[in-house]
Short mmCIF file of C-alpha atoms in Angstrom, two decimals:
data_model
loop_
_atom_site.label_atom_id
_atom_site.label_comp_id
_atom_site.label_asym_id
_atom_site.label_seq_id
_atom_site.Cartn_x
_atom_site.Cartn_y
_atom_site.Cartn_z
CA ARG A 1 99.22 80.04 105.91
CA LYS A 2 98.52 83.80 105.97
CA GLU A 3 95.75 85.04 103.77
CA VAL A 4 98.06 87.52 102.04
CA GLU A 5 101.84 87.10 102.07
CA GLN A 6 104.58 89.40 100.92
CA ASP A 7 108.37 89.27 101.11
CA PRO A 8 109.13 92.07 103.58
CA GLY A 9 112.45 92.88 101.89
CA PRO A 10 114.07 95.34 101.95
CA PHE A 11 114.76 95.39 98.24
CA ASN A 12 117.81 97.60 97.81
CA VAL A 13 118.20 98.76 94.17
CA PRO A 14 120.11 101.50 92.36
CA GLU A 15 118.32 104.28 90.52
CA GLY A 16 117.22 103.19 87.11
CA ALA A 17 116.85 99.53 88.02
CA THR A 18 113.81 97.40 87.38
CA VAL A 19 112.36 95.69 90.42
CA ALA A 20 109.46 93.32 90.89
CA PHE A 21 107.45 92.23 93.94
CA ASN A 22 105.08 89.34 94.28
CA CYS A 23 102.21 88.86 96.65
CA THR A 24 100.51 85.53 97.19
CA TYR A 25 96.99 85.04 98.46
CA SER A 26 95.47 81.89 99.89
CA ASN A 27 91.77 82.32 99.23
CA SER A 28 90.82 81.32 95.69
CA ALA A 29 87.57 83.28 96.07
CA SER A 30 89.52 86.56 96.12
CA GLN A 31 88.24 88.87 93.43
CA SER A 32 89.68 92.35 93.84
CA PHE A 33 93.32 93.24 94.15
CA PHE A 34 95.21 96.46 94.74
CA TRP A 35 98.67 97.79 95.34
CA TYR A 36 99.06 100.58 97.88
CA ARG A 37 102.14 102.57 98.71
CA GLN A 38 102.97 103.64 102.25
CA ASP A 39 105.76 106.08 103.07
CA CYS A 40 107.36 105.97 106.48
CA ARG A 41 104.91 107.12 109.19
CA LYS A 42 102.34 108.16 106.59
CA GLU A 43 99.03 106.79 105.46
CA PRO A 44 98.69 104.21 102.67
CA LYS A 45 97.80 105.57 99.23
CA LEU A 46 96.38 103.64 96.33
CA LEU A 47 99.01 103.01 93.67
CA MET A 48 96.94 100.95 91.30
CA SER A 49 94.15 98.40 91.04
CA VAL A 50 95.08 95.05 89.52
CA TYR A 51 92.91 93.83 86.67
CA SER A 52 92.69 90.30 85.31
CA SER A 53 94.23 91.41 82.04
CA GLY A 54 97.06 93.21 83.77
CA ASN A 55 97.47 96.96 83.69
CA GLU A 56 100.16 99.54 83.32
CA ASP A 57 100.49 103.08 84.64
CA GLY A 58 103.67 104.76 83.49
CA ARG A 59 106.61 102.92 85.01
CA PHE A 60 104.37 100.62 87.03
CA THR A 61 102.87 97.34 85.78
CA ALA A 62 100.56 95.09 87.77
CA GLN A 63 99.74 91.51 86.88
CA LEU A 64 97.35 88.93 88.28
CA ASN A 65 97.95 85.18 88.06
CA ARG A 66 94.80 83.45 89.27
CA ALA A 67 96.07 79.95 88.63
CA SER A 68 99.03 80.42 90.95
CA GLN A 69 97.18 82.90 93.18
CA TYR A 70 99.59 85.79 93.15
CA ILE A 71 99.76 89.36 91.99
CA SER A 72 102.89 91.22 90.99
CA LEU A 73 104.10 94.76 90.77
CA LEU A 74 106.88 95.74 88.38
CA ILE A 75 108.62 99.10 88.66
CA ARG A 76 110.83 100.18 85.76
CA ASP A 77 113.46 102.90 85.83
CA SER A 78 113.34 103.20 89.63
CA LYS A 79 113.49 106.70 91.13
CA LEU A 80 114.71 107.70 94.56
CA SER A 81 111.15 108.77 95.30
CA ASP A 82 109.92 105.20 94.76
CA SER A 83 111.46 104.28 98.13
CA ALA A 84 108.53 103.20 100.24
CA THR A 85 106.65 100.16 101.46
CA TYR A 86 104.34 98.54 98.93
CA LEU A 87 101.22 96.92 100.34
CA CYS A 88 99.31 94.18 98.58
CA VAL A 89 95.54 94.27 99.22
CA VAL A 90 93.08 91.52 98.49
CA LEU A 91 89.29 91.38 98.76
CA ARG A 92 87.35 88.16 98.83
CA GLY A 93 84.36 87.92 96.58
CA GLY A 94 81.25 89.25 98.31
CA SER A 95 83.31 90.89 101.05
CA TYR A 96 83.94 94.57 101.54
CA ILE A 97 86.73 93.94 104.01
CA PRO A 98 90.20 94.17 102.49
CA THR A 99 93.11 92.12 103.75
CA PHE A 100 96.44 93.89 103.71
CA GLY A 101 99.78 92.21 103.35
CA ARG A 102 102.59 93.32 105.66
CA GLY A 103 104.24 95.14 102.84
CA THR A 104 107.49 94.98 100.88
CA SER A 105 110.08 97.63 101.60
CA LEU A 106 111.85 99.20 98.62
CA ILE A 107 114.97 101.33 98.97
CA VAL A 108 116.23 103.02 95.84
CA HIS A 109 119.76 104.42 96.24
CA PRO A 110 121.76 106.81 94.05
CA ASN B 1 87.89 118.91 98.54
CA ALA B 2 89.36 118.00 101.91
CA GLY B 3 90.60 114.48 102.29
CA VAL B 4 89.92 112.17 105.19
CA MET B 5 90.66 113.98 108.43
CA GLN B 6 91.69 112.38 111.66
CA ASN B 7 92.32 113.96 115.01
CA PRO B 8 94.21 114.10 117.11
CA ARG B 9 97.30 113.19 115.12
CA HIS B 10 99.13 112.17 118.27
CA LEU B 11 97.58 111.07 121.54
CA VAL B 12 99.30 110.16 124.74
CA ARG B 13 97.39 108.39 127.48
CA ARG B 14 98.30 106.72 130.74
CA ARG B 15 97.28 103.16 131.41
CA GLY B 16 93.63 103.02 132.45
CA GLN B 17 92.56 106.21 130.69
CA GLU B 18 90.22 106.46 127.73
CA ALA B 19 91.27 107.29 124.19
CA ARG B 20 88.90 108.80 121.65
CA LEU B 21 89.95 108.94 118.05
CA ARG B 22 87.97 110.89 115.47
CA CYS B 23 87.63 110.46 111.75
CA SER B 24 85.81 112.71 109.28
CA PRO B 25 85.39 110.97 105.93
CA MET B 26 85.77 112.66 102.59
CA LYS B 27 82.76 114.61 101.41
CA GLY B 28 80.21 112.31 99.83
CA HIS B 29 81.71 109.18 101.44
CA SER B 30 79.36 107.14 103.56
CA HIS B 31 81.62 104.22 104.45
CA VAL B 32 84.30 104.31 107.11
CA TYR B 33 86.87 101.68 108.01
CA TRP B 34 89.19 101.66 111.00
CA TYR B 35 92.56 99.92 110.97
CA ARG B 36 95.34 99.42 113.47
CA GLN B 37 99.00 99.24 112.53
CA LEU B 38 101.64 98.13 114.96
CA PRO B 39 105.32 98.90 114.28
CA GLU B 40 106.72 96.61 111.56
CA GLU B 41 103.26 95.09 111.10
CA GLY B 42 100.65 95.35 108.39
CA LEU B 43 97.36 97.10 108.62
CA LYS B 44 94.79 95.09 110.56
CA PHE B 45 91.12 95.67 109.86
CA MET B 46 89.07 96.55 112.92
CA VAL B 47 85.61 97.72 111.96
CA TYR B 48 83.54 98.86 109.00
CA LEU B 49 80.72 101.33 109.48
CA GLN B 50 78.13 103.20 107.55
CA LYS B 51 76.13 106.08 108.96
CA GLU B 52 74.47 104.86 112.16
CA ASN B 53 75.34 101.23 111.36
CA ILE B 54 78.14 98.90 112.27
CA ILE B 55 78.44 96.62 109.23
CA ASP B 56 81.37 94.43 110.29
CA GLU B 57 83.29 94.54 113.56
CA SER B 58 85.01 91.20 113.22
CA GLY B 59 88.42 92.79 113.74
CA MET B 60 87.58 94.64 116.95
CA PRO B 61 88.78 93.25 120.27
CA LYS B 62 85.78 92.09 122.25
CA GLU B 63 86.47 94.28 125.26
CA ARG B 64 87.33 97.95 125.73
CA PHE B 65 86.99 98.90 122.04
CA SER B 66 83.91 100.45 120.44
CA ALA B 67 83.16 102.45 117.35
CA GLU B 68 80.34 104.58 116.07
CA PHE B 69 79.48 106.68 113.03
CA PRO B 70 76.58 108.90 113.96
CA LYS B 71 74.21 110.59 111.55
CA GLU B 72 75.96 113.87 112.21
CA GLY B 73 79.63 114.30 113.03
CA PRO B 74 82.73 112.21 112.72
CA SER B 75 83.22 108.52 113.31
CA ILE B 76 84.67 107.79 116.74
CA LEU B 77 86.88 104.90 117.80
CA ARG B 78 86.87 104.64 121.55
CA ILE B 79 89.31 102.63 123.62
CA GLN B 80 88.53 102.33 127.31
CA GLN B 81 91.07 101.56 130.04
CA VAL B 82 93.98 101.64 127.64
CA VAL B 83 96.96 99.34 128.10
CA ARG B 84 100.47 99.58 126.70
CA GLY B 85 99.64 97.05 124.01
CA ASP B 86 97.13 99.53 122.54
CA SER B 87 100.00 101.76 121.43
CA ALA B 88 99.82 101.86 117.67
CA ALA B 89 98.88 103.93 114.67
CA TYR B 90 95.14 103.94 114.03
CA PHE B 91 94.10 104.73 110.47
CA CYS B 92 90.68 105.56 109.22
CA ALA B 93 89.70 105.18 105.60
CA SER B 94 86.56 106.20 103.74
CA SER B 95 85.02 105.18 100.48
CA PRO B 96 82.00 106.27 98.44
CA PRO B 97 78.76 104.30 98.41
CA ILE B 98 79.22 100.92 96.76
CA THR B 99 77.60 100.73 93.34
CA GLY B 100 76.80 97.33 91.92
CA ASN B 101 79.73 94.98 92.34
CA LYS B 102 82.37 97.67 92.10
CA ILE B 103 84.64 97.83 95.07
CA ASN B 104 85.76 101.39 95.50
CA GLU B 105 89.15 102.71 96.44
CA GLN B 106 89.63 103.53 100.08
CA PHE B 107 91.12 106.89 100.95
CA PHE B 108 93.11 106.96 104.13
CA GLY B 109 93.43 109.65 106.75
CA PRO B 110 96.85 110.58 108.17
CA GLY B 111 96.31 108.39 111.21
CA THR B 112 96.36 108.90 114.97
CA ARG B 113 99.45 107.69 116.80
CA LEU B 114 98.43 106.53 120.24
CA THR B 115 101.07 106.15 122.88
CA VAL B 116 100.14 104.55 126.19
CA LEU B 117 102.55 105.29 129.01
#
């Protein structure tokens, strides 16, 4: 089983839709979690950190479920500009080396 | 405040040549990470360096690949005797010094796209 797994998609949604991605991790010692966004042929950029209590930033909400070992990203009121690949990133406790998922592709169409 | 800089942005090499990729971290950042991304693949960690120290190179191929982060100047990822399979995007990321248990955000450079003919 891969350390970090994501559904590659693509998720094809109309503007204004709500879409959610999950990311599962295999190592229960994982302690830090992030969502990054990567546009085609560009570098990854941090979208948000994922806190135990869950956190929200505008239209984006991140949740952590330690019992089931997954994190989620919810995007409300999708915009065309949200089209990108969303990368799940996990750090094990005591490690400074992040593990990246392969990413979930989102396509928002008019 | 300039971001992470990488050069060259595109590099073409013939099989057997050497490739040198450079990364200048953000001002004030002392940690550098190198990643490789193949088409349709995720980012794969290669090496983690601080100034003059390799902290973790568990993701580096055992042969032909080396990295350094000297006291002065950029971090260098060096690939000797390149092969076609080395063609990929190589990203560098930097982060500030780690304080306590806080894991800091990594800021990525634009990447170097290496093509081996």
